Amino acid sequence: MAVTIKDVAREANVAPSTVSRVISDSPRISEKTKRKVRKVMEEMGYHLNHNARVLVQKSTQTIGIVMKNSTSASLHDPFFPEVLRGISALCHQQEYNISITTGESEEAIFQDVVKMVQGKRVDGLIVSYSKKDDKVVPFLVQSGIPFVVVGKPIGKANEIMSVDNDNIRAAREATEFLIQLGHKKVAFIGEQPQFEVAAARRTGYMEALRLNDLEIEPAYIKSLDKTVLMKETVDEVMDLPNPPTGFVVTDDITGLNLLLCLREKNIKVPDDVSIISFNNTFIAQLATPPLTSIDTQIYQLGYESAKCLIEEIKNPSMFKKSVIIPTIIVERESCMAIKVK
Amino acid sequence: MAVTIKDVAREANVAPSTVSRVISDSPRISEKTKRKVRKVMEEMGYHLNHNARVLVQKSTQTIGIVMKNSTSASLHDPFFPEVLRGISALCHQQEYNISITTGESEEAIFQDVVKMVQGKRVDGLIVSYSKKDDKVVPFLVQSGIPFVVVGKPIGKANEIMSVDNDNIRAAREATEFLIQLGHKKVAFIGEQPQFEVAAARRTGYMEALRLNDLEIEPAYIKSLDKTVLMKETVDEVMDLPNPPTGFVVTDDITGLNLLLCLREKNIKVPDDVSIISFNNTFIAQLATPPLTSIDTQIYQLGYESAKCLIEEIKNPSMFKKSVIIPTIIVERESCMAIKVK
DNA sequence: AAGGGATGCGCAAACGATTTCGCTTAAAGT
DNA sequence: ACTTTAAGCGAAATCGTTTGCGCATCCCTT
């Protein structure tokens, strides 16, 4: 049995309440008593029981992180680890703890979330994705618990805090980057558009084409899901009578994958086709050739979201702010000006 | 104020204790009462307060995961996310929660761990690395809390549960794989040898050389740390008068990195030099060329470690078991038989 | 009809903190 | 010298559960 506040109190000849006040360094206790009590705590090896405190204070000092299906994507993509890193950094600094969902299916994850909030295990949550028809966010808004989503929330944005990039713009810039290099036929490969990021980037891509008076070629626009192999979609696009010379892809992994598929077809990057990807995770620079990538500052995304969340937890504000993290194009070697023939 | 067990009790005309027993589905309560109580719980929207339960039961149903410095390595390397995935899978199945450390320096992480165990926030821990002179493991053994380390623990192994690969052997096999292909000059690049994995793999590498009557060339053995650039070490090795034709590297990232550096020097893989790496994370197959890699079954590593831990938590055994996860060479395109001249 | 299990629930004491009041005691004001 | 006032601390309630023990009630025995 561990030593409790009462044991300390007895040993120090004070009341438990006094010990408690010493712990929280209350100004109502004299320095003398504090010293005495602290000494006893030290001697007895006292340690605060977190749960007991939580029970009465009703604040867990813990935030929950909900990821998307860990099986498929979340933990394979360096994205999640990186936002986690950002979140983690802030949490540590603010002395908050992190608890993550363990579910693998959407439903299981949802149940995890329910348990977290109903069981009062967390003070707030960060939802690391934004997806159409997802039950998590609606549940959270109606539960009233503070939370923030990384990405642009679907629906009534002013009731939901969020931290996001301006993905439409970023995608537009990425596409225009290729256009500026002389590419007139640029393709787009993204995640399924249920994910808001993918959708936004796709519209940014189309916007760029439109603004530059380029035709939007539906055959150039592909979205990936687990069922369809990258190789097939690359084949489909590159075997077109009039294949693209540039690709905008929504993440670095897809970029690597594309690189690989093109290599199999003996298509050279950047000589034959250029590639620009998103996220600028560490693998972008490790690719051969290193990928030009839009840095979405994932770490910051995580850091800021934790910051917003904890602010909100500490004093719930009327208005739910949303912050936009800027993006930067990081040029490497996967893009090349189109050759004039 | 949320609805408590007492509210339910009042509404259902039973005692709080009865409600509690209904929750745990005790056989001492009649089906009739159970139905009645459950109905009331449903109607009132009752949800168990996790902390209150923890306080009395003394079991948090939560395990802590300690990672190595998140800043530098942990979350950049797909290794950690992947073991997390394995851990997560088992935890979900066993209804355990996961809480991760947030510290970034070794010292901060240590403090996190102390808080977790002293504050009774977790029932057990998984230490996702094994490093020399680390304070975490010693602290855990003397605290008496159940824990398991992923990797081979330093020191008295029979007091510590662990889940690991046979890294010496795996490295020997990897090296011999190259030797079998005719390579006589094979180099080794690994993490700093404070990390047990790196050390083990290095000795496996040397063992292979010895067993095959090959000279151990110190200039071929390199270890990486943050301060030294990959490029430099590659230069050092390849600019040797008698450069190696094969590389054993201790992880896929280093493999990618090596690939990149070689490309800069216009050295072709696998034509000029062969590479075999460790872990077989997803990036191994996305490399150009795809890397031949030793699959260490990271997911299993995580899964098994969680399994051991939870078993131990449920009934602490006298002897601390340690399990070895087999490794498999996954051949891809980064190795080639040496050309006979 | 009395004794003897089962069976079904309730009482009340934990669990380890925090916190609201109120009680001393001593210093200060008049 | 007597009231005020503030400083320093303690008593006890509280947070929401679980659980050991005990008390009825009911059905069987004999």
XYZ file of C-alpha atoms (C1' of nucleotides) in Angstrom:
742
model
C 0.000 0.000 0.000
C 1.431 3.286 -1.052
C 1.861 6.209 1.265
C -1.045 8.602 1.195
C -1.648 12.141 2.143
C -2.976 10.979 5.482
C 0.153 9.096 6.328
C 2.153 12.179 5.631
C -0.237 14.244 7.693
C 0.046 11.940 10.673
C 3.797 11.823 10.480
C 4.088 15.569 10.177
C 1.514 16.299 12.837
C -0.740 18.274 10.593
C -4.086 17.675 8.959
C -4.455 16.060 5.554
C -5.836 19.315 4.273
C -2.620 21.010 5.151
C -0.622 18.476 3.246
C -2.864 18.983 0.280
C -2.277 22.684 0.473
C 1.418 22.195 0.677
C 1.243 20.140 -2.475
C -0.506 22.888 -4.341
C 1.800 25.397 -2.698
C -1.036 27.395 -1.234
C -0.095 30.810 0.152
C -2.223 30.082 3.187
C 0.387 27.800 4.628
C 3.463 29.169 6.327
C 6.846 28.467 4.876
C 7.796 26.734 8.046
C 5.035 24.158 7.835
C 5.646 23.716 4.160
C 9.225 22.847 4.777
C 8.291 20.429 7.498
C 5.656 18.708 5.429
C 7.836 18.547 2.362
C 10.546 16.944 4.365
C 8.197 14.261 5.576
C 6.852 13.687 2.073
C 10.369 13.222 0.890
C 11.265 10.859 3.684
C 8.221 8.717 3.281
C 8.442 8.686 -0.479
C 5.059 10.215 -0.958
C 3.589 10.517 -4.439
C 0.354 12.106 -5.417
C -2.289 9.671 -6.541
C -3.398 11.046 -9.824
C -6.760 9.359 -9.899
C -7.852 10.535 -6.528
C -7.086 14.040 -7.574
C -8.872 13.679 -10.861
C -11.940 12.376 -9.110
C -12.435 15.463 -7.058
C -11.005 18.050 -9.381
C -12.818 16.758 -12.397
C -9.922 17.580 -14.603
C -7.865 14.753 -15.959
C -5.066 16.773 -17.508
C -5.253 14.339 -20.337
C -6.197 14.808 -23.927
C -7.346 12.116 -26.271
C -6.090 11.746 -29.783
C -8.230 10.078 -32.330
C -6.543 8.783 -35.414
C -8.044 7.377 -38.515
C -8.040 3.636 -38.990
C -4.679 2.681 -37.757
C -4.603 -0.489 -39.757
C -4.768 0.993 -43.143
C -3.287 4.366 -43.189
C -2.653 6.305 -40.055
C 0.468 4.736 -38.799
C 1.947 3.970 -42.144
C 1.891 7.494 -43.218
C 4.495 9.667 -41.531
C 1.777 12.280 -41.242
C 0.259 10.997 -38.074
C 3.498 10.430 -36.212
C 4.524 13.915 -37.093
C 1.378 15.615 -35.830
C 1.688 13.457 -32.781
C 5.138 14.844 -32.287
C 3.786 18.363 -32.397
C 0.947 17.602 -30.054
C 3.266 15.806 -27.754
C 5.634 18.712 -27.544
C 2.982 21.113 -26.414
C 1.378 18.656 -24.078
C 4.603 18.011 -22.350
C 5.229 21.652 -21.867
C 1.734 22.156 -20.448
C 1.908 19.011 -18.398
C -0.902 17.308 -20.179
C -1.015 13.630 -20.865
C -1.843 11.911 -24.081
C -4.136 9.016 -24.557
C -4.705 7.577 -27.999
C -7.483 5.562 -29.542
C -6.749 1.950 -30.235
C -9.604 1.015 -32.522
C -8.881 -0.198 -36.002
C -12.199 0.167 -37.689
C -14.124 3.382 -37.891
C -16.731 1.970 -35.597
C -14.216 0.779 -33.034
C -12.575 4.158 -33.019
C -15.895 5.794 -32.486
C -16.504 3.575 -29.503
C -13.119 4.493 -28.118
C -14.041 8.114 -28.368
C -17.344 7.559 -26.665
C -15.634 5.813 -23.811
C -13.098 8.545 -23.483
C -15.644 11.276 -23.158
C -18.435 9.511 -21.328
C -16.039 7.940 -18.899
C -14.532 11.357 -18.326
C -11.110 10.099 -19.146
C -10.014 13.148 -21.073
C -10.488 16.879 -20.871
C -10.530 17.291 -24.597
C -9.737 15.619 -27.886
C -7.840 16.171 -31.074
C -9.283 14.583 -34.159
C -6.422 14.111 -36.538
C -8.420 13.955 -39.733
C -11.543 15.325 -41.298
C -13.793 12.999 -43.120
C -17.239 13.134 -44.568
C -19.962 11.174 -42.819
C -17.777 10.505 -39.837
C -19.647 10.087 -36.574
C -16.911 11.296 -34.285
C -17.130 15.030 -34.789
C -20.920 15.246 -34.543
C -20.760 13.231 -31.374
C -18.174 15.541 -29.927
C -20.056 18.721 -30.692
C -23.182 17.463 -29.048
C -21.291 16.146 -26.068
C -19.972 19.613 -25.447
C -16.426 18.551 -24.710
C -13.639 20.760 -26.065
C -12.006 19.413 -29.187
C -10.182 20.486 -32.275
C -9.876 18.883 -35.638
C -6.744 18.855 -37.706
C -8.056 19.696 -41.108
C -11.115 21.567 -42.215
C -14.191 20.290 -40.445
C -17.160 19.282 -42.502
C -20.145 21.522 -41.889
C -20.701 24.407 -39.490
C -17.138 25.539 -39.118
C -17.756 28.252 -36.581
C -18.835 25.786 -33.965
C -15.714 23.735 -34.350
C -12.128 24.589 -33.664
C -9.694 23.548 -36.309
C -6.132 23.818 -37.420
C -5.524 23.409 -41.080
C -3.587 24.459 -44.130
C -5.163 26.376 -46.916
C -5.230 23.288 -49.008
C -7.028 24.688 -51.971
C -4.490 27.381 -52.320
C -1.579 25.088 -51.633
C -2.743 22.724 -54.327
C -3.279 25.584 -56.689
C 0.243 26.764 -56.104
C 1.625 23.304 -56.502
C -0.148 22.892 -59.782
C 0.884 26.306 -60.961
C 4.419 25.440 -60.075
C 4.284 22.762 -62.707
C 2.422 24.962 -65.130
C 5.055 27.604 -64.744
C 7.606 25.031 -65.717
C 5.755 24.663 -68.962
C 3.654 21.636 -68.162
C 0.328 21.721 -69.877
C -0.772 18.208 -69.124
C -0.744 17.660 -65.429
C -2.447 14.835 -63.619
C -3.689 14.558 -60.069
C -3.615 11.574 -57.763
C -5.181 11.804 -54.346
C -6.835 9.987 -51.539
C -10.528 9.341 -51.669
C -12.398 12.623 -51.650
C -14.327 11.704 -48.530
C -11.274 12.986 -46.774
C -11.539 16.695 -46.802
C -7.861 17.293 -47.519
C -8.022 15.260 -50.663
C -11.115 17.048 -51.840
C -9.656 20.474 -51.163
C -6.442 19.717 -52.939
C -8.300 18.409 -55.883
C -10.321 21.564 -56.224
C -7.154 23.609 -55.863
C -5.660 21.623 -58.674
C -8.642 22.238 -60.892
C -8.688 25.877 -60.001
C -5.122 26.213 -61.185
C -5.917 24.596 -64.479
C -8.872 26.867 -64.975
C -6.971 29.987 -64.066
C -4.338 29.095 -66.597
C -6.762 28.241 -69.338
C -5.889 24.609 -69.375
C -8.375 21.927 -70.144
C -9.486 19.768 -67.241
C -8.984 16.234 -68.397
C -11.028 13.816 -66.252
C -8.804 10.912 -67.189
C -5.954 12.708 -65.474
C -7.707 12.787 -62.151
C -7.413 9.713 -60.025
C -8.237 8.868 -56.486
C -6.788 6.004 -54.569
C -8.285 3.591 -52.199
C -7.049 0.383 -50.685
C -8.721 -1.753 -53.284
C -7.027 -0.266 -56.290
C -3.357 -0.705 -56.883
C -1.174 2.239 -57.564
C 0.353 0.452 -60.491
C -2.963 0.136 -62.252
C -3.868 3.730 -61.930
C -0.467 4.809 -63.135
C -0.861 2.510 -66.107
C -4.232 3.946 -66.857
C -2.923 7.444 -66.889
C 0.364 6.908 -68.635
C -1.031 4.647 -71.297
C -3.389 7.347 -72.378
C -2.777 8.414 -75.948
C -1.799 11.745 -74.588
C -0.174 11.123 -71.210
C 0.554 13.887 -68.718
C 3.998 15.286 -68.165
C 3.404 16.314 -64.590
C 1.788 14.906 -61.476
C 0.378 16.517 -58.414
C 0.007 13.894 -55.715
C -1.466 14.500 -52.304
C 1.213 12.949 -50.189
C 4.810 11.875 -50.251
C 4.066 8.211 -49.972
C 1.989 8.334 -53.072
C 4.865 10.243 -54.560
C 7.304 7.452 -53.777
C 4.858 4.950 -55.048
C 4.442 6.845 -58.251
C 8.185 7.084 -58.635
C 8.385 3.362 -58.354
C 5.643 2.666 -60.850
C 7.124 5.063 -63.351
C 10.486 3.452 -63.008
C 8.961 0.123 -63.869
C 7.596 1.628 -67.010
C 10.970 3.099 -67.726
C 9.759 6.630 -67.468
C 12.349 8.989 -66.059
C 11.722 11.505 -63.349
C 12.129 14.409 -63.750
C 13.236 14.102 -67.372
C 10.036 12.612 -68.706
C 7.561 13.559 -66.050
C 7.674 15.877 -63.090
C 6.186 15.172 -59.687
C 5.174 17.468 -56.901
C 3.793 16.028 -53.723
C 2.445 17.130 -50.393
C 3.571 17.134 -46.786
C 7.295 17.195 -47.163
C 7.749 14.395 -44.716
C 11.235 13.029 -44.269
C 10.717 10.482 -46.991
C 10.356 13.205 -49.596
C 14.006 14.030 -49.268
C 14.993 10.406 -49.180
C 13.340 9.548 -52.452
C 15.335 9.032 -55.585
C 15.109 11.578 -56.928
C 14.218 13.670 -53.892
C 10.707 14.958 -54.247
C 9.671 18.526 -54.598
C 6.983 18.731 -51.979
C 4.637 21.202 -50.385
C 5.611 21.510 -46.777
C 2.403 21.520 -44.793
C 4.270 21.895 -41.539
C 2.690 18.932 -39.943
C 4.508 19.407 -36.702
C 3.057 22.873 -36.399
C -0.343 21.525 -37.242
C -0.092 19.242 -34.266
C 1.466 21.803 -32.009
C -1.125 24.439 -32.747
C -4.020 22.081 -32.411
C -2.864 21.067 -28.973
C -2.400 24.690 -28.125
C -5.903 25.624 -29.179
C -7.347 22.694 -27.374
C -5.654 23.399 -24.113
C -6.562 27.055 -24.273
C -10.143 26.071 -24.780
C -10.012 23.606 -21.940
C -8.575 26.194 -19.624
C -11.163 28.756 -20.478
C -13.897 27.767 -22.825
C -14.506 30.637 -25.162
C -17.650 31.523 -26.920
C -16.170 31.514 -30.355
C -14.270 28.592 -31.724
C -11.194 29.768 -33.467
C -9.606 28.147 -36.430
C -6.031 28.612 -37.436
C -4.389 28.247 -40.795
C -0.821 27.094 -41.046
C 1.030 28.379 -44.092
C 2.546 26.047 -46.618
C 5.812 26.325 -48.447
C 7.030 24.725 -51.617
C 10.257 22.878 -51.043
C 12.005 22.395 -54.328
C 14.065 19.315 -54.891
C 14.752 17.273 -57.942
C 11.507 15.781 -59.090
C 10.417 18.669 -61.237
C 11.891 19.972 -64.432
C 10.917 22.523 -67.015
C 9.285 20.989 -70.005
C 11.611 20.615 -72.919
C 10.787 22.746 -75.903
C 10.813 20.562 -78.895
C -23.271 17.337 -13.444
C -23.351 13.921 -14.945
C -25.668 11.196 -13.785
C -24.099 8.923 -11.223
C -24.712 5.500 -9.921
C -26.670 6.974 -7.059
C -29.034 8.785 -9.329
C -29.724 5.588 -11.113
C -30.176 3.799 -7.832
C -32.698 6.305 -6.598
C -34.640 6.255 -9.820
C -34.706 2.482 -9.924
C -35.483 2.085 -6.246
C -32.443 0.036 -5.468
C -29.205 0.618 -3.638
C -26.126 2.010 -5.362
C -24.410 -1.261 -4.685
C -27.005 -3.043 -6.705
C -26.464 -0.759 -9.631
C -22.767 -1.384 -9.399
C -23.403 -5.090 -9.459
C -25.625 -4.759 -12.438
C -22.837 -2.958 -14.226
C -20.431 -5.763 -13.582
C -23.181 -8.235 -14.369
C -22.872 -9.980 -11.047
C -24.690 -13.312 -10.771
C -25.977 -12.251 -7.397
C -28.523 -9.967 -8.937
C -31.707 -11.339 -10.465
C -32.380 -10.916 -14.121
C -35.458 -8.960 -13.295
C -33.654 -6.309 -11.318
C -30.925 -6.187 -13.889
C -33.401 -5.417 -16.590
C -35.051 -2.762 -14.512
C -31.782 -1.089 -13.616
C -30.451 -1.275 -17.124
C -33.553 0.362 -18.396
C -33.136 3.243 -15.993
C -29.462 3.582 -16.879
C -30.407 3.791 -20.487
C -33.132 6.342 -19.879
C -30.987 8.574 -17.746
C -27.985 8.274 -19.999
C -25.752 6.877 -17.329
C -22.084 6.341 -17.998
C -19.525 4.821 -15.729
C -17.016 7.253 -14.342
C -13.738 5.645 -15.101
C -11.722 7.467 -12.493
C -13.949 6.640 -9.622
C -13.678 3.028 -10.563
C -9.948 3.178 -10.920
C -9.633 4.762 -7.527
C -11.201 1.874 -5.738
C -10.174 -0.957 -7.981
C -6.603 0.150 -8.235
C -6.396 -0.993 -11.777
C -6.287 1.616 -14.469
C -6.617 -0.644 -17.470
C -4.049 1.559 -19.055
C -0.555 0.844 -20.196
C 2.140 3.389 -20.731
C 4.393 3.414 -23.722
C 7.770 4.963 -23.480
C 9.473 5.924 -26.664
C 12.932 7.127 -27.234
C 13.509 10.809 -27.817
C 10.657 11.716 -30.023
C 12.433 14.698 -31.425
C 15.244 12.949 -33.039
C 14.338 9.515 -34.030
C 11.306 7.808 -32.669
C 8.595 9.347 -34.686
C 10.593 9.766 -37.813
C 11.367 6.164 -38.072
C 8.439 4.025 -39.137
C 9.572 1.576 -36.499
C 7.827 3.176 -33.605
C 4.518 3.759 -35.329
C 4.538 0.166 -36.388
C 5.142 -1.278 -32.944
C 2.531 1.109 -31.699
C 0.155 -0.387 -34.192
C 0.827 -3.842 -32.845
C 0.483 -2.765 -29.260
C -2.628 -0.880 -30.074
C -4.239 -3.878 -31.701
C -3.823 -6.055 -28.679
C -4.780 -3.352 -26.268
C -7.973 -2.706 -28.068
C -8.854 -6.324 -28.018
C -8.145 -6.558 -24.298
C -9.813 -3.259 -23.584
C -6.703 -1.591 -22.357
C -5.925 2.025 -22.939
C -2.718 3.516 -24.130
C -0.924 6.465 -22.719
C 2.309 7.657 -24.245
C 5.204 9.646 -22.930
C 5.537 13.165 -24.210
C 9.053 14.037 -23.175
C 11.617 14.897 -25.774
C 14.839 14.561 -23.908
C 15.922 11.447 -22.153
C 15.525 13.153 -18.845
C 12.043 14.425 -19.635
C 10.977 10.994 -20.708
C 12.298 9.568 -17.522
C 10.250 12.045 -15.565
C 7.184 11.083 -17.549
C 7.749 7.508 -16.627
C 8.169 8.340 -12.984
C 4.930 10.253 -12.994
C 3.131 7.433 -14.706
C 4.145 4.859 -12.194
C 4.230 6.903 -9.010
C 0.957 8.556 -9.812
C -0.489 5.131 -10.465
C -1.647 6.137 -13.888
C -0.762 2.901 -15.593
C -0.836 -0.775 -14.774
C 2.284 -1.491 -16.738
C 4.666 -0.124 -19.336
C 6.246 -1.020 -22.608
C 9.680 0.383 -23.223
C 10.106 0.523 -26.951
C 13.874 0.506 -27.035
C 16.843 -0.834 -25.192
C 19.697 1.441 -24.506
C 22.784 1.352 -22.424
C 22.906 3.560 -19.371
C 19.254 4.368 -19.596
C 17.593 5.135 -16.291
C 14.134 3.994 -17.212
C 14.517 0.247 -17.000
C 16.393 0.229 -13.697
C 13.746 2.481 -12.257
C 11.002 0.182 -13.431
C 12.554 -2.958 -12.018
C 12.976 -1.448 -8.628
C 9.496 0.034 -8.674
C 8.111 -3.438 -9.143
C 5.579 -2.474 -11.788
C 5.088 -4.920 -14.661
C 6.827 -3.904 -17.841
C 8.357 -5.310 -20.963
C 11.050 -3.994 -23.194
C 11.062 -4.279 -26.927
C 14.597 -5.344 -27.635
C 17.117 -7.132 -25.534
C 17.392 -5.587 -22.108
C 20.785 -4.607 -20.851
C 21.835 -6.663 -17.855
C 19.993 -9.282 -15.826
C 17.694 -10.572 -18.510
C 15.821 -13.032 -16.370
C 14.327 -10.320 -14.255
C 13.010 -8.456 -17.225
C 10.426 -9.422 -19.764
C 11.323 -8.710 -23.311
C 10.273 -9.239 -26.882
C 12.993 -9.158 -29.419
C 14.416 -10.539 -32.603
C 17.521 -12.607 -32.655
C 19.441 -9.705 -34.012
C 22.840 -11.269 -34.006
C 21.630 -14.095 -36.092
C 19.543 -11.898 -38.332
C 22.524 -9.704 -39.040
C 24.674 -12.729 -39.642
C 22.181 -14.016 -42.165
C 21.894 -10.664 -43.827
C 25.612 -10.443 -44.166
C 25.877 -13.984 -45.395
C 23.235 -13.226 -47.922
C 25.610 -10.761 -49.469
C 28.568 -13.068 -49.077
C 26.675 -15.796 -50.840
C 26.182 -13.413 -53.704
C 29.916 -13.235 -53.960
C 30.544 -10.063 -52.034
C 33.813 -10.126 -50.211
C 33.928 -6.531 -49.168
C 30.854 -5.663 -47.221
C 30.423 -2.637 -45.034
C 28.177 -2.008 -42.079
C 26.347 1.151 -41.127
C 24.354 1.272 -37.931
C 23.018 3.394 -35.171
C 25.176 4.211 -32.221
C 26.056 1.034 -30.380
C 24.544 2.304 -27.140
C 21.349 1.020 -28.616
C 21.358 -2.666 -28.095
C 19.915 -3.498 -31.514
C 22.697 -1.719 -33.258
C 25.305 -3.456 -31.173
C 23.793 -6.884 -31.726
C 23.540 -6.414 -35.443
C 27.066 -5.279 -35.613
C 28.332 -8.340 -33.852
C 26.188 -10.497 -36.118
C 27.803 -8.835 -39.066
C 31.251 -9.485 -37.750
C 30.391 -13.043 -36.923
C 29.395 -13.639 -40.513
C 32.649 -12.271 -41.791
C 34.599 -14.403 -39.424
C 32.668 -17.541 -40.235
C 33.362 -16.990 -43.880
C 37.000 -16.234 -43.441
C 36.702 -12.671 -44.487
C 38.819 -9.950 -43.076
C 37.116 -7.512 -40.731
C 37.946 -4.110 -42.085
C 37.408 -1.440 -39.425
C 37.106 1.263 -42.030
C 34.020 -0.504 -43.307
C 32.204 -0.231 -40.014
C 30.408 2.987 -39.363
C 27.947 4.165 -36.807
C 25.687 7.106 -37.201
C 24.622 9.787 -34.860
C 22.826 13.030 -35.360
C 25.989 15.023 -35.558
C 27.500 13.225 -38.469
C 26.008 13.443 -41.896
C 25.246 10.349 -43.831
C 26.917 11.813 -46.845
C 30.221 12.128 -45.089
C 30.295 8.613 -43.849
C 29.383 7.290 -47.259
C 32.140 9.344 -48.756
C 34.581 8.018 -46.236
C 33.723 4.478 -47.048
C 33.393 4.707 -50.790
C 36.464 6.823 -51.267
C 38.563 4.164 -49.667
C 41.159 2.781 -52.041
C 39.326 -0.483 -51.847
C 35.654 0.339 -51.391
C 33.043 -2.235 -50.413
C 30.617 -3.750 -52.862
C 27.934 -4.446 -50.310
C 26.306 -2.722 -47.390
C 24.467 -4.003 -44.392
C 22.537 -1.141 -42.819
C 20.492 -1.404 -39.676
C 17.302 0.192 -40.884
C 15.422 1.100 -43.997
C 15.774 4.794 -43.517
C 19.485 4.519 -43.471
C 19.050 2.356 -46.538
C 17.177 5.077 -48.360
C 19.678 7.575 -47.228
C 22.506 5.448 -48.487
C 20.744 5.018 -51.787
C 20.571 8.734 -52.109
C 24.180 9.321 -51.269
C 25.347 6.672 -53.677
C 23.267 8.144 -56.402
C 24.962 11.467 -55.875
C 28.262 9.781 -56.340
C 26.926 8.111 -59.422
C 27.252 4.666 -57.984
C 24.534 2.334 -59.188
C 22.514 0.061 -56.934
C 22.501 -2.885 -57.270
C 24.901 -2.915 -60.206
C 27.862 -1.395 -58.424
C 26.980 -2.011 -54.809
C 24.350 -4.092 -53.083
C 22.382 -3.032 -50.039
C 20.518 -5.042 -47.478
C 18.703 -3.281 -44.711
C 16.629 -4.045 -41.658
C 13.004 -3.800 -40.626
C 11.265 -4.057 -43.937
C 9.080 -1.097 -43.199
C 6.859 0.148 -45.971
C 9.512 2.477 -47.228
C 11.763 -0.433 -48.138
C 9.439 -1.388 -50.925
C 8.975 2.179 -51.993
C 12.639 2.847 -52.484
C 14.185 3.004 -55.910
C 15.308 0.370 -56.234
C 13.177 -1.418 -53.662
C 15.362 -2.564 -50.827
C 16.070 -6.105 -49.870
C 15.366 -5.972 -46.182
C 15.229 -8.202 -43.139
C 11.674 -8.258 -41.968
C 11.794 -7.946 -38.208
C 8.027 -8.140 -37.955
C 7.707 -4.983 -36.016
C 3.988 -5.261 -35.713
C 4.392 -8.625 -34.052
C 7.021 -7.206 -31.801
C 4.492 -4.696 -30.566
C 1.651 -7.133 -30.418
C 3.578 -9.695 -28.444
C 5.003 -7.203 -26.054
C 1.543 -5.959 -25.217
C 0.420 -9.525 -24.831
C 3.204 -10.379 -22.414
C 2.621 -7.243 -20.472
C -1.062 -7.758 -20.036
C -0.589 -11.372 -19.064
C 1.865 -10.271 -16.438
C -0.473 -7.590 -15.203
C -3.303 -10.047 -14.890
C -1.263 -12.543 -13.006
C 2.230 -11.634 -12.099
C 4.390 -14.654 -12.650
C 7.544 -15.547 -10.906
C 9.612 -15.872 -14.011
C 9.832 -13.156 -16.581
C 9.533 -14.613 -19.999
C 11.182 -13.306 -23.075
C 10.018 -14.015 -26.565
C 11.920 -13.995 -29.802
C 10.208 -13.033 -33.008
C 11.678 -14.659 -36.101
C 13.037 -12.605 -38.951
C 12.757 -13.189 -42.653
C 14.791 -11.907 -45.535
C 12.605 -10.182 -48.051
C 14.393 -10.045 -51.342
C 13.862 -7.126 -53.607
C 16.106 -5.370 -56.043
C 18.908 -3.830 -54.094
C 21.187 -6.842 -54.137
C 22.964 -8.459 -56.998
C 25.543 -11.171 -57.394
C 29.009 -9.823 -57.778
C 30.185 -9.776 -61.336
C 33.007 -12.132 -62.089
C 35.603 -10.225 -63.947
C -44.142 -25.998 11.921
C -39.524 -25.182 12.889
C -34.914 -25.279 11.038
C -31.823 -24.615 7.153
C -30.031 -23.240 3.017
C -30.192 -20.324 -1.016
C -31.185 -16.066 -3.110
C -31.455 -11.106 -3.582
C -30.284 -6.707 -1.908
C -28.911 -2.929 1.097
C -25.521 -0.525 4.494
C -21.619 1.585 5.069
C -16.834 1.749 4.743
C -13.330 2.273 1.836
C -10.184 4.483 -2.226
C -6.924 9.169 -1.862
C -7.234 13.275 -2.756
C -9.529 18.589 -2.552
C -12.148 22.276 -0.552
C -15.488 24.929 2.182
C -15.963 26.625 6.576
C -14.876 27.645 10.835
C -11.948 27.543 14.854
C -7.714 29.067 17.263
C -4.192 32.123 18.307
C -1.607 36.128 18.097
C -0.918 40.708 16.515
C -2.927 45.170 15.987
C -6.074 48.903 16.680
C -8.592 51.961 19.893
C -7.749 46.173 28.491
C -10.919 44.886 25.062
C -12.435 44.239 20.477
C -10.885 43.474 15.502
C -8.573 41.265 12.114
C -5.800 38.330 9.823
C -2.938 34.305 9.602
C -2.588 29.369 9.986
C -4.540 25.280 10.319
C -8.141 21.366 11.078
C -12.849 18.849 10.575
C -15.606 16.967 7.649
C -17.992 16.633 3.361
C -17.298 15.323 -1.275
C -16.017 13.063 -5.809
C -18.356 8.236 -8.000
C -17.369 3.681 -7.509
C -16.697 -1.083 -5.389
C -17.226 -4.635 -1.897
C -17.446 -7.209 2.581
C -20.842 -8.269 5.458
C -25.401 -8.778 7.106
C -30.369 -8.992 6.902
C -34.655 -10.430 4.898
C -37.348 -13.438 2.349
C -38.592 -17.670 0.254
C -38.522 -22.392 -0.761
C -37.345 -27.023 0.986
C -36.756 -30.442 4.292
C -38.100 -33.381 7.861
